[in-house]
Short mmCIF file of C-alpha atoms (C1' of nucleotides) in Angstrom, two decimals:
data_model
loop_
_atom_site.label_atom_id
_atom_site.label_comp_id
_atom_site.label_asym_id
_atom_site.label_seq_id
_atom_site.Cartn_x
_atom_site.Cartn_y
_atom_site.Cartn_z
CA UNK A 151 317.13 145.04 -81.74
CA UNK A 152 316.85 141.44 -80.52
CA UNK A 153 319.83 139.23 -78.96
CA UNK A 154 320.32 142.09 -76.31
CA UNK A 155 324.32 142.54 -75.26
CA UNK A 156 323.49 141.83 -71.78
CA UNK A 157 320.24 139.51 -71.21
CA UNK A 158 317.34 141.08 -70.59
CA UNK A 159 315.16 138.30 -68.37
CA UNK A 160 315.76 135.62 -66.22
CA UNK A 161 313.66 133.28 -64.82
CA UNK A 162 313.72 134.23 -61.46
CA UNK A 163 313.15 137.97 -62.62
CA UNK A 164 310.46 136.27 -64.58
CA UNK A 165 309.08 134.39 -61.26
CA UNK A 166 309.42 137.92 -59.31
CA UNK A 167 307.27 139.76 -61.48
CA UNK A 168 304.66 137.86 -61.94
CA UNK A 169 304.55 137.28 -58.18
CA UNK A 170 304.22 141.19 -57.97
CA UNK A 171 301.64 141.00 -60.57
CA UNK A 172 299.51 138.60 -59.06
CA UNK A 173 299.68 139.96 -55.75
CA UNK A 174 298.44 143.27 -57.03
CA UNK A 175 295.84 142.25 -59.70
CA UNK A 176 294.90 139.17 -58.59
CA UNK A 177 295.98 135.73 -60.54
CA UNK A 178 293.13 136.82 -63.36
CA UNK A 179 295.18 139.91 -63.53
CA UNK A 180 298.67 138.01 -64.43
CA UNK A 181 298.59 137.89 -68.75
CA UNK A 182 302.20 136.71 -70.64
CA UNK A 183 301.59 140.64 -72.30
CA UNK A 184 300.97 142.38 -69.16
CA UNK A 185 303.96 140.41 -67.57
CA UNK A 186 306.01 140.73 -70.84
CA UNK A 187 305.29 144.64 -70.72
CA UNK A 188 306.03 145.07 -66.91
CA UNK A 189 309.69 143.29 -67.82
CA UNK A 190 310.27 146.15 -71.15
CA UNK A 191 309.84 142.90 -73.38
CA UNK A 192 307.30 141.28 -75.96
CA UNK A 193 305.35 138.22 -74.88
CA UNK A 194 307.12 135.96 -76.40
CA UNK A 195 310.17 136.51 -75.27
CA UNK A 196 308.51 134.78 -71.72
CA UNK A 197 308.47 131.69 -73.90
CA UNK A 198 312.31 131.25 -74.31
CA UNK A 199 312.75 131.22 -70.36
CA UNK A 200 309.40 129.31 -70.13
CA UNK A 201 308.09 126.39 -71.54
CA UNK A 202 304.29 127.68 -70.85
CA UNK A 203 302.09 130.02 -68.58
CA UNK A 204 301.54 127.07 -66.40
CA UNK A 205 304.99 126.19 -65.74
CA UNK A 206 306.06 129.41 -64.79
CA UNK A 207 303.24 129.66 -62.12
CA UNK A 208 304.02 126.17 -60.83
CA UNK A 209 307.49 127.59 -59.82
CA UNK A 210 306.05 130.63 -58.41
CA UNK A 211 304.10 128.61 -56.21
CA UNK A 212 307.04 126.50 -55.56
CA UNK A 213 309.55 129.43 -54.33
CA UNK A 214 306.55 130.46 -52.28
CA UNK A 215 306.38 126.82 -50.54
CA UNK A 216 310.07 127.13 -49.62
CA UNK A 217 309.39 129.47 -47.05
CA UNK A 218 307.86 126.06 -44.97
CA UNK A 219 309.52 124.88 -42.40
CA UNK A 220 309.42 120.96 -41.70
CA UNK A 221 312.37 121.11 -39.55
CA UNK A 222 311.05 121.63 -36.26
CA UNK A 223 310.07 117.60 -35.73
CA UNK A 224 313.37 116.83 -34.33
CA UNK A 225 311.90 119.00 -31.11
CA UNK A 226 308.48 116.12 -31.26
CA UNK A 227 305.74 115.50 -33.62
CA UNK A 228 303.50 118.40 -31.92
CA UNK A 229 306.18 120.83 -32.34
CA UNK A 230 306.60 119.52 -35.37
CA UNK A 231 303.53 119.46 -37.18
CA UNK A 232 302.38 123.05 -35.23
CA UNK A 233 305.78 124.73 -36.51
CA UNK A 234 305.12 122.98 -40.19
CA UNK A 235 301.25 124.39 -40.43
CA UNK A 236 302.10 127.73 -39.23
CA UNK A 237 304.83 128.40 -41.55
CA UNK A 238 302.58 126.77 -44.30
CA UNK A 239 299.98 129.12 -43.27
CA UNK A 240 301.86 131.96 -43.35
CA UNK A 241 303.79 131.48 -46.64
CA UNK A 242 300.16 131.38 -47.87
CA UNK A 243 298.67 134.37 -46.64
CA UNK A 244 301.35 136.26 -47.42
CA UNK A 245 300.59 135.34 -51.53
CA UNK A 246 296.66 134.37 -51.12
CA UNK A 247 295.72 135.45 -54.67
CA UNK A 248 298.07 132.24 -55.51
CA UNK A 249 295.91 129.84 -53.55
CA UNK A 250 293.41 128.85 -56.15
CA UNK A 251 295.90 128.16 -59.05
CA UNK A 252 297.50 125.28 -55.62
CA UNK A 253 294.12 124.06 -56.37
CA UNK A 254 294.63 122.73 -59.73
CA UNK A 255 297.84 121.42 -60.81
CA UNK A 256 299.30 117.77 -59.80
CA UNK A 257 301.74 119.65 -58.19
CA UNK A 258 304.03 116.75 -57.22
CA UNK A 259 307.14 118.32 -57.58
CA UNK A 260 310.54 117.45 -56.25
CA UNK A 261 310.87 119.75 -53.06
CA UNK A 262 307.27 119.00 -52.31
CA UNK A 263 307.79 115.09 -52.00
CA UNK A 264 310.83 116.02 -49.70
CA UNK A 265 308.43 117.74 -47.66
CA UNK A 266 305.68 115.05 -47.26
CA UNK A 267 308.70 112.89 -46.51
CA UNK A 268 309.91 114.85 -43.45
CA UNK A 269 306.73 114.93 -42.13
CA UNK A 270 305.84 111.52 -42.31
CA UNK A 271 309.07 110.19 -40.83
CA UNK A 272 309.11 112.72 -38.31
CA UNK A 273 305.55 111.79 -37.14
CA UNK A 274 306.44 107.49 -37.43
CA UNK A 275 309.42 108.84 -35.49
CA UNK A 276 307.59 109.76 -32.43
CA UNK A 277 305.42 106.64 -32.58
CA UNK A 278 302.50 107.31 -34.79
CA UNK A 279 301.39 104.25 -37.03
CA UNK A 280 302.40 104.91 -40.98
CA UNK A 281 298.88 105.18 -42.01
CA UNK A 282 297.83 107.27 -38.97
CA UNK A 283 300.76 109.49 -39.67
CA UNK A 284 299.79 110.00 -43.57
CA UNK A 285 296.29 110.81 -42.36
CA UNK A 286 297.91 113.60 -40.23
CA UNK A 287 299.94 115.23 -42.49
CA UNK A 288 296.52 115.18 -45.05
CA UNK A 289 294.41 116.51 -42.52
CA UNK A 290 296.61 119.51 -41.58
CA UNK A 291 297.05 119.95 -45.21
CA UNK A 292 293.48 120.27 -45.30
CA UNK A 293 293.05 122.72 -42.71
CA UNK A 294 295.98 124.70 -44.00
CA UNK A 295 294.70 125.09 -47.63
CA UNK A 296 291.19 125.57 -46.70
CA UNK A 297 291.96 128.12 -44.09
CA UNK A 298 293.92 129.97 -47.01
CA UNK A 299 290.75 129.21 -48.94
CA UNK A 300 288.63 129.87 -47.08
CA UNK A 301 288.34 132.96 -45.44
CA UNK A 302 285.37 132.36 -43.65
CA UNK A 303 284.65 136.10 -42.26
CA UNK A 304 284.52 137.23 -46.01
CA UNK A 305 281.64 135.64 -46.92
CA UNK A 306 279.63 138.12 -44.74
CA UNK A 307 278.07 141.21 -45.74
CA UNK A 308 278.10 144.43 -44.20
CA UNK A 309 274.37 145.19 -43.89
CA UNK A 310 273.26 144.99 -40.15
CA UNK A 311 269.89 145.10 -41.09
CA UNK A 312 270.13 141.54 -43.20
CA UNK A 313 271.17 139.99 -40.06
CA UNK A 314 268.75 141.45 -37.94
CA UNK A 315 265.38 140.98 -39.81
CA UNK A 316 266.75 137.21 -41.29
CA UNK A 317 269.77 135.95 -39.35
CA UNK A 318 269.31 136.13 -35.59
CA UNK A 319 271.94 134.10 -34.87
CA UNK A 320 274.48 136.46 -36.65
CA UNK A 321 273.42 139.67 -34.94
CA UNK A 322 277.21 139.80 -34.75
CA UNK A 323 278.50 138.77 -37.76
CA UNK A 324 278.40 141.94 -39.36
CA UNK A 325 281.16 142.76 -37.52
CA UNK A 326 283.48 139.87 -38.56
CA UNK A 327 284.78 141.96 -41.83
CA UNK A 328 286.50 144.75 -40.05
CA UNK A 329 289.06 142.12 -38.59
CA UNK A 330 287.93 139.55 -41.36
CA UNK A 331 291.81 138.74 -41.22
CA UNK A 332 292.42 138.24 -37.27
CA UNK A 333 288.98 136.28 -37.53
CA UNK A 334 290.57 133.99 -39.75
CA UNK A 335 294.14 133.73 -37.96
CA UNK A 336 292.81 133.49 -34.47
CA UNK A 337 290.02 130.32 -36.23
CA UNK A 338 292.80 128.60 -38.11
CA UNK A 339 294.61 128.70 -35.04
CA UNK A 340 291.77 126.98 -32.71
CA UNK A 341 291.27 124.45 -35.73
CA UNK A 342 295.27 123.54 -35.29
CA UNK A 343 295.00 123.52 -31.61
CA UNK A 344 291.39 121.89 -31.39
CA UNK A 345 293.32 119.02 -33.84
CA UNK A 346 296.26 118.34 -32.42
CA UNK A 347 294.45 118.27 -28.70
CA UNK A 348 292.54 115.54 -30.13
CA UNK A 349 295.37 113.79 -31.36
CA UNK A 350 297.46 113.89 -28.03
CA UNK A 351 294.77 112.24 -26.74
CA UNK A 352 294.10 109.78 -29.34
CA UNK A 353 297.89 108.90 -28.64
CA UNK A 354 298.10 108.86 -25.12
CA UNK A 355 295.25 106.33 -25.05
CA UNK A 356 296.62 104.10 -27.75
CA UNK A 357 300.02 103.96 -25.69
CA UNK A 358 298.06 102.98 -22.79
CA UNK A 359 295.76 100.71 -24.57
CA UNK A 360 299.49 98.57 -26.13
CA UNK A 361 300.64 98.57 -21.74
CA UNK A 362 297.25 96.96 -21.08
CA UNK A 363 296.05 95.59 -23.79
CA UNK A 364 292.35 93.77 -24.84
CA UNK A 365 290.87 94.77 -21.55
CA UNK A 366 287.48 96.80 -22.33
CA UNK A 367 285.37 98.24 -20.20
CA UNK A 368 287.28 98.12 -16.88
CA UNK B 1177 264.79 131.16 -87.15
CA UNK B 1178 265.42 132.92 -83.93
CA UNK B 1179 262.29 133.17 -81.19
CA UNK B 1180 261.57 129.07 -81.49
CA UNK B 1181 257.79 128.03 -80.56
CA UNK B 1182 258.57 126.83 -77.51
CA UNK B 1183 261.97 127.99 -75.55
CA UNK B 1184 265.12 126.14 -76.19
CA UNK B 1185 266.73 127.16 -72.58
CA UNK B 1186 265.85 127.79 -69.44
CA UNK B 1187 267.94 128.23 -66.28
CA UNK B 1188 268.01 124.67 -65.46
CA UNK B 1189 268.66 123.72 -68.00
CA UNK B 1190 271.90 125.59 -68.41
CA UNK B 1191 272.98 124.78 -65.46
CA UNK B 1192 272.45 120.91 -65.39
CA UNK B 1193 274.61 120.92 -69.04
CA UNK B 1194 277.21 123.55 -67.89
CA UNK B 1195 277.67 121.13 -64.83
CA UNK B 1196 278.01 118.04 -66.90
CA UNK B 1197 280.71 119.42 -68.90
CA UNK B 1198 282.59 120.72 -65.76
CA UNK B 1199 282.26 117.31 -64.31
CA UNK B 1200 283.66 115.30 -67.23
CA UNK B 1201 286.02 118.11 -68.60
CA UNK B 1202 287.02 120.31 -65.85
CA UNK B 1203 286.74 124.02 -64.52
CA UNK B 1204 288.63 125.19 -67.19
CA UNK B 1205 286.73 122.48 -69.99
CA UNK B 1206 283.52 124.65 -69.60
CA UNK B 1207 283.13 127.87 -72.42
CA UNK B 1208 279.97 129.53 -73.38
CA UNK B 1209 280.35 128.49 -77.40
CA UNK B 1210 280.93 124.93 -75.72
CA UNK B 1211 278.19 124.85 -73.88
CA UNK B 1212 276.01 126.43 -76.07
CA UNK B 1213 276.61 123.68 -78.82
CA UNK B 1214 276.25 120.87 -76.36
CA UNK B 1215 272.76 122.62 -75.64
CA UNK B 1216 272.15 122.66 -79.46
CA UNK B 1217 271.88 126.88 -79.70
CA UNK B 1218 274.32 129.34 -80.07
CA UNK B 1219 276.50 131.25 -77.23
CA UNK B 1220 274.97 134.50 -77.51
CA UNK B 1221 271.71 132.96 -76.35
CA UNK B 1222 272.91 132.10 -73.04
CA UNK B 1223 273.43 135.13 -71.88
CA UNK B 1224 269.90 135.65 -72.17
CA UNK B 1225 269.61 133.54 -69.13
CA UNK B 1226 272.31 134.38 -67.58
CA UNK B 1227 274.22 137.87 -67.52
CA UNK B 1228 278.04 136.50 -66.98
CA UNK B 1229 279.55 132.98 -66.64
CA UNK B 1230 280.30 134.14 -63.53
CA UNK B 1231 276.88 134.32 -62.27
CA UNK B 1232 276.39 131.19 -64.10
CA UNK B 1233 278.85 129.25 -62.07
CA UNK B 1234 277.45 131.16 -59.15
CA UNK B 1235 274.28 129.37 -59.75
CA UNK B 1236 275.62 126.33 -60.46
CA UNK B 1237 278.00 126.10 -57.33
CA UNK B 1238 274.60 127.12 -55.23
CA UNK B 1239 272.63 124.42 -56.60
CA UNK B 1240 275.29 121.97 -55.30
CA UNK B 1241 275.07 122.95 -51.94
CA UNK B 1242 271.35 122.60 -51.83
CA UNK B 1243 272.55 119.55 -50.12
CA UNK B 1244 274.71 120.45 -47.50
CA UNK B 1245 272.25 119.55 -44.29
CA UNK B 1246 272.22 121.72 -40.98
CA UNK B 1247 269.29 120.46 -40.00
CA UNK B 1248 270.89 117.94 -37.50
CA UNK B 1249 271.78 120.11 -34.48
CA UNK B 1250 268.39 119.58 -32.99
CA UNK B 1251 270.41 116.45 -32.01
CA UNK B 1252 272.91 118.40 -30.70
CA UNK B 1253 275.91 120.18 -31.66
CA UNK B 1254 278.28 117.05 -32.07
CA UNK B 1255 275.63 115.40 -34.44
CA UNK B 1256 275.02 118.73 -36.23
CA UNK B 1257 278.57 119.58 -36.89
CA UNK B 1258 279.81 116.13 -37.93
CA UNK B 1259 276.00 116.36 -40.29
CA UNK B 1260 277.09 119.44 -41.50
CA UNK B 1261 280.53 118.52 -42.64
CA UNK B 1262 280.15 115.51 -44.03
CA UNK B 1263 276.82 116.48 -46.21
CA UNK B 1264 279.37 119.55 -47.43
CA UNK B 1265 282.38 117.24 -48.04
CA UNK B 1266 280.13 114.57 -49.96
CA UNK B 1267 278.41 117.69 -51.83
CA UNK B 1268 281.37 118.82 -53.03
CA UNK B 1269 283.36 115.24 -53.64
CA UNK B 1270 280.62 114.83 -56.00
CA UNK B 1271 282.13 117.47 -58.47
CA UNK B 1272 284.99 118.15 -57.27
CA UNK B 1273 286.24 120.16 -60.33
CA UNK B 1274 284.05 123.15 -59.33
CA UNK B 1275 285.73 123.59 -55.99
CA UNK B 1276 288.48 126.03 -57.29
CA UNK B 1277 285.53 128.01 -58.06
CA UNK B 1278 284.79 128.42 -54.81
CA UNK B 1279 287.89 129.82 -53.80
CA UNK B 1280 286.75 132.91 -55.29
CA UNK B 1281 283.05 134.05 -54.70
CA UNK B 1282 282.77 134.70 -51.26
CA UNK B 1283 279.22 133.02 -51.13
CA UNK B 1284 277.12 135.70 -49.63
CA UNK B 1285 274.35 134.47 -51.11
CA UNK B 1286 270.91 134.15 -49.27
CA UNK B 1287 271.05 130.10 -48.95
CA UNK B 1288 274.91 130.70 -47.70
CA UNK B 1289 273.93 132.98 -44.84
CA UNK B 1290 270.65 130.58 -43.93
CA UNK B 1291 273.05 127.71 -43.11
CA UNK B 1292 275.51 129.95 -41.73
CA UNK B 1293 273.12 131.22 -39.47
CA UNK B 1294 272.01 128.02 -38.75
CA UNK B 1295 275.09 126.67 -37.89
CA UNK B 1296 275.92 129.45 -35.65
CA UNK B 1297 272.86 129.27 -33.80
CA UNK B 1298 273.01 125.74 -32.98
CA UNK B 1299 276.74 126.22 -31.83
CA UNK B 1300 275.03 128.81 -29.39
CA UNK B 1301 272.27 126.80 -28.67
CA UNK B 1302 274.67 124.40 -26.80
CA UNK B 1303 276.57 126.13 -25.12
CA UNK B 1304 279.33 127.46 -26.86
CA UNK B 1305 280.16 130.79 -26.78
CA UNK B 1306 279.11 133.53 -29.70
CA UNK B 1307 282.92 133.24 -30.33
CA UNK B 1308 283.79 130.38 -30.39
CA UNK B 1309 281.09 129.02 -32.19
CA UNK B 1310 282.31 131.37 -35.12
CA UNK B 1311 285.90 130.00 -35.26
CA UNK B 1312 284.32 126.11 -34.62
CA UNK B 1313 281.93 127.02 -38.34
CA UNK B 1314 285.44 128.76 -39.62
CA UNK B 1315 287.80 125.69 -38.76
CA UNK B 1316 285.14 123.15 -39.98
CA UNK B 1317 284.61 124.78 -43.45
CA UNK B 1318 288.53 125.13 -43.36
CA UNK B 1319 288.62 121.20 -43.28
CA UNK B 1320 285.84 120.68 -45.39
CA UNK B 1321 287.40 122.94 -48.36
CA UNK B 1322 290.74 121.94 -48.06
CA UNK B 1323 289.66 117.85 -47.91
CA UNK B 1324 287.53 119.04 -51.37
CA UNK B 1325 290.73 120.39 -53.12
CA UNK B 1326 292.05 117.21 -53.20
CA UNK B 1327 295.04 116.69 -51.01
CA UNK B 1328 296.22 113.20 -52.52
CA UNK B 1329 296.59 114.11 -55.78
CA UNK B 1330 298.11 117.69 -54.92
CA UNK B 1331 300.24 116.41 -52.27
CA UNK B 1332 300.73 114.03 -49.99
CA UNK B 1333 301.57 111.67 -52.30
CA UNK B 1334 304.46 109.38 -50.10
CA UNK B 1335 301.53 106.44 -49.93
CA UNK B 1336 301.18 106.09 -53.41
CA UNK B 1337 305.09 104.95 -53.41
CA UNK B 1338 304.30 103.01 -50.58
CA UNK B 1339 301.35 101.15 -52.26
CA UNK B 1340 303.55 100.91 -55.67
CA UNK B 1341 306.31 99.27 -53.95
CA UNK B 1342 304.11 96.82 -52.31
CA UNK B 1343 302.09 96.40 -55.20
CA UNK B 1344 304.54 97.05 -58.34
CA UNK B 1345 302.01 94.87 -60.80
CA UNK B 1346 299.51 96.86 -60.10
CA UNK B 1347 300.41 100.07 -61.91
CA UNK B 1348 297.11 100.67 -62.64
CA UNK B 1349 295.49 103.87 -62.58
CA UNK B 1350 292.20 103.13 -61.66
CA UNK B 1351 293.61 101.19 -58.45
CA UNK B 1352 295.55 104.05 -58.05
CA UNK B 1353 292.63 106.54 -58.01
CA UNK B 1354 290.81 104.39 -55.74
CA UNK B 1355 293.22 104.22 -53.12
CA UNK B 1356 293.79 107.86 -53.06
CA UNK B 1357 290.33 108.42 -52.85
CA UNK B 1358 290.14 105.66 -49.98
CA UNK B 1359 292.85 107.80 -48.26
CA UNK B 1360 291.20 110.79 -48.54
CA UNK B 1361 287.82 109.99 -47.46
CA UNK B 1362 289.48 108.48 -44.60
CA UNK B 1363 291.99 111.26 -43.61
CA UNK B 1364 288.97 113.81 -43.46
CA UNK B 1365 287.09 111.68 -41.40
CA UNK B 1366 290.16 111.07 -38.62
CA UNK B 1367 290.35 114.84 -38.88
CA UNK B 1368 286.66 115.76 -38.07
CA UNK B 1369 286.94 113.05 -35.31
CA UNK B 1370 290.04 114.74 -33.97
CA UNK B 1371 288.77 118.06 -34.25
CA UNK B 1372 285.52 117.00 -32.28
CA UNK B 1373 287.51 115.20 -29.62
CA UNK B 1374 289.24 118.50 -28.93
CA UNK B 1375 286.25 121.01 -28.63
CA UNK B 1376 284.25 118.14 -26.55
CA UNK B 1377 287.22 118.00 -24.28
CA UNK B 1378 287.37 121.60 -24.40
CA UNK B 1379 283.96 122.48 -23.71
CA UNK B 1380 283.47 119.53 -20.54
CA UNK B 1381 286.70 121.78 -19.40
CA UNK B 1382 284.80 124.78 -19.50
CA UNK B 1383 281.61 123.43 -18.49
CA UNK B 1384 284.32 122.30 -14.69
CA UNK B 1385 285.57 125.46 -14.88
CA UNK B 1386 282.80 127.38 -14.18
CA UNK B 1387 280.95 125.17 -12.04
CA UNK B 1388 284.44 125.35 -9.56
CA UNK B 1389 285.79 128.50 -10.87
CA UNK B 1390 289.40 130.02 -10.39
CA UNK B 1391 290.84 126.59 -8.61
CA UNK B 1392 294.29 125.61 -10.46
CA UNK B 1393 295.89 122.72 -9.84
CA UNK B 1394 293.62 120.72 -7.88
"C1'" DC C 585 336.93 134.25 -88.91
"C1'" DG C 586 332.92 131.69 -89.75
"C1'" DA C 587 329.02 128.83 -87.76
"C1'" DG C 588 325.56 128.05 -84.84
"C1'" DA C 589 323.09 128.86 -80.91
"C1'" DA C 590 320.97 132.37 -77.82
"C1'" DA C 591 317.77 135.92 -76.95
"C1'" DC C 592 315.14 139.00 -78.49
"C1'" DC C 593 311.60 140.85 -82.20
"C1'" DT C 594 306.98 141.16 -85.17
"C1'" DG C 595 302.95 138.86 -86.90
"C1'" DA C 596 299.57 135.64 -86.59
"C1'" DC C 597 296.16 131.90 -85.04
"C1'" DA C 598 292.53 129.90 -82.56
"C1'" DG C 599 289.68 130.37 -78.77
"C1'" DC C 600 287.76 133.07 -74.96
"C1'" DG C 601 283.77 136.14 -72.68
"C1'" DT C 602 280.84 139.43 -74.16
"C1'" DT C 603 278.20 143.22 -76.95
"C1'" DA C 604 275.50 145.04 -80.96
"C1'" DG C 605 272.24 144.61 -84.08
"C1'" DT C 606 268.95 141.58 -86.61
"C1'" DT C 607 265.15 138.36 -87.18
"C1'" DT C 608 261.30 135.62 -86.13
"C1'" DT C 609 257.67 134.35 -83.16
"C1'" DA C 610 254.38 134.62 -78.95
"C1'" DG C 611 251.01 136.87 -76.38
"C1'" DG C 612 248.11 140.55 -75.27
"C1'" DA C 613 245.32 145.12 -76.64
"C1'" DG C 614 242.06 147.36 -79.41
"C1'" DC D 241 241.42 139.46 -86.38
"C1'" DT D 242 245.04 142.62 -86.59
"C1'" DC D 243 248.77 145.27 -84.63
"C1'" DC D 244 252.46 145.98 -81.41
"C1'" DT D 245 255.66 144.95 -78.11
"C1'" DA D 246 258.55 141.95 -75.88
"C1'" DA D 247 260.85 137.44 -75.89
"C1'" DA D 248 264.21 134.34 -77.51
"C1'" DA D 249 266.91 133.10 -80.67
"C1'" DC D 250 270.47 134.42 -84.57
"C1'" DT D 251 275.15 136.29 -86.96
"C1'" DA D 252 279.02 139.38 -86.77
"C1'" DA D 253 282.42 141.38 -84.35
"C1'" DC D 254 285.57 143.39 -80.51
"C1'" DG D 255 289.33 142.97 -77.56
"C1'" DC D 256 291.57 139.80 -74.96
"C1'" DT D 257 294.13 135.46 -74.05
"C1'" DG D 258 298.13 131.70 -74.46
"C1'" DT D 259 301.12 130.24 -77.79
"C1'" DC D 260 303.64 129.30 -82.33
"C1'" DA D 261 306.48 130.58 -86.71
"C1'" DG D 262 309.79 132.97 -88.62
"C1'" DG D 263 313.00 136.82 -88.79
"C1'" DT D 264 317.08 139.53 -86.85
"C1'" DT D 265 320.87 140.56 -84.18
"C1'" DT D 266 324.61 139.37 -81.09
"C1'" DC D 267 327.37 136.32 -78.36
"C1'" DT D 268 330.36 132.19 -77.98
"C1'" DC D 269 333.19 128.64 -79.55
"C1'" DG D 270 336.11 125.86 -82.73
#
DNA sequence: CGAGAAACCTGACAGCGTTAGTTTTAGGAG
DNA sequence: CTCCTAAAACTAACGCTGTCAGGTTTCTCG
């Protein structure tokens, strides 16, 4: 019974089930079958609304990335670039079995050169140098995808006694996976705040450096 | 003419080849039969050596961050932390195409939990609280990881227009890949250095803060 | 009303990680 | 020196994967 009266996919059905999927099982867990079956079709059906596997995930991950917010550098570049790593951070967490398929392709889609674009001007508008302000936006990138990453408080086990016999210093640590997940919010939020401290001051002194300038050591 | 005289594998072994074809061909370039054939035996036979790829790449990824050093906060914890993250970033720049690996295990290994512990200690050691020395080792693996998954070629990609305008004969990749590397290496370092500015600036206003306690606004 | 494209189907291919069962050799026991 | 077990390789095969070819039905348009 093929050519259905009324169309059986779409692609952002397609892109909604295979978010589901991969949230559940994992991004191992997401196969064309398994996604074709969950959608009462045949794999290959997938292929008519997608060019390839790869494809489709890329504009997964793209509908995910539209939940960022780069509009907050009209209030300053520190309102700015906190607003755009939070909501970055967020739209990540909220889909973190998607992070490690971020890690592969180029990528370098339309929406996402918009983005770096935003950012950028929005940091040369409130007086950062262009190169400084393309190092910004990579380094909260950096903290943002590694944070997502990352999850730091997983990577401990749950034996107390490891710790105590081998690891004095992480008498503690054990304790880090019950809240593994505020561990990691409350860190990536001292990394953002630790970072854009340092940059306030980095800023402050190079505006006061261009009112008196060449004069070391006073 | 299976049981040679003398053994055709050994774990080393398997590892150094399995890493040589994930360096040249990628994550996904590396299969058992492939890597079998470049070791001149058949796949079966690896998993004599090794019970799953999985443990495999386990292995493999453990071997690479043999030379991650923590060894430098006997200096103090600014020289051990900036030690630290630069022997992990230029461990894992080396291959970079086994970092989306890492995404998944979650490293619990014995080495792992040695440096960990290490790195917590000498956080300690200096005066920074049990808790905020574990968000400091969170936020700098965050930055570590996330400079390792390559923003410039998954992102922030504005520059390269930049450098092709300037430069419009020089369309040439390798140019290209310099430069992005250039930026990147550079971008991580401004980040560590901003990051460290803000906890030293943190921790010299803790350090006031208790020696004058409870006195706002001077 | 006929033609062609659209949207599904079944069947198949090559490659994947891994298991089962076989074969030859090495190393130690009697 | 012989026998036996365990080691270290082999071939064959299973179920899974992404994807392609070709067939079938239905919708849309001239």
């Amino acid at each position: 019974m093929p050519r259905p009266t009324t169309p059986l996919l779409s692609q952002a059905g397609i892109r909604a089930a295979a978010l589901e999927i991969i949230d559940r099982d994992g991004l191992d867990g997401l196969s064309m079958r398994k996604l074709a079956t969950a959608l009462g079709v045949s794999a290959p059906a997938l292929y008519f609304h997608y060019p390839t596997k790869e494809q489709l995930l890329d504009d997964v991950a793209g509908e995910i990335m539209e939940k960022v917010d780069v509009s907050a550098f009209a209030s300053g570049w520190r309102e700015g670039l906190l607003s755009w790593a939070r909501s970055y951070r967020a739209a990540l967490a909220e889909h973190p079995n998607i992070v490690p398929f971020l890690a592969r392709g180029p990528g370098q889609r339309d929406a996402s050169l918009r983005r770096a674009d935003a950012i950028h001007g929005g940091l040369v508008g409130a007086g950062w140098p262009a190169r400084e302000a393309t190092m910004i936006g990579a380094s909260t990138k950096y903290l943002v995808v590694g944070a997502a990453m990352g999850s730091f408080s997983r990577g401990f086990v749950d034996d107390v006694q490891v710790y105590l016999n081998r690891y004095p210093a992480l008498v503690d640590a054990h304790r880090l996976r019950e809240h593994a997940d505020a561990v990691d919010r409350d860190s990536f939020e001292f990394a953002l705040t630790m970072f854009v401290d340092g940059l306030a001051a980095r800023l402050a002194q190079a505006r006061q450096a261009s009112v008196a300038p060449s004069r070391d050591r006073t």
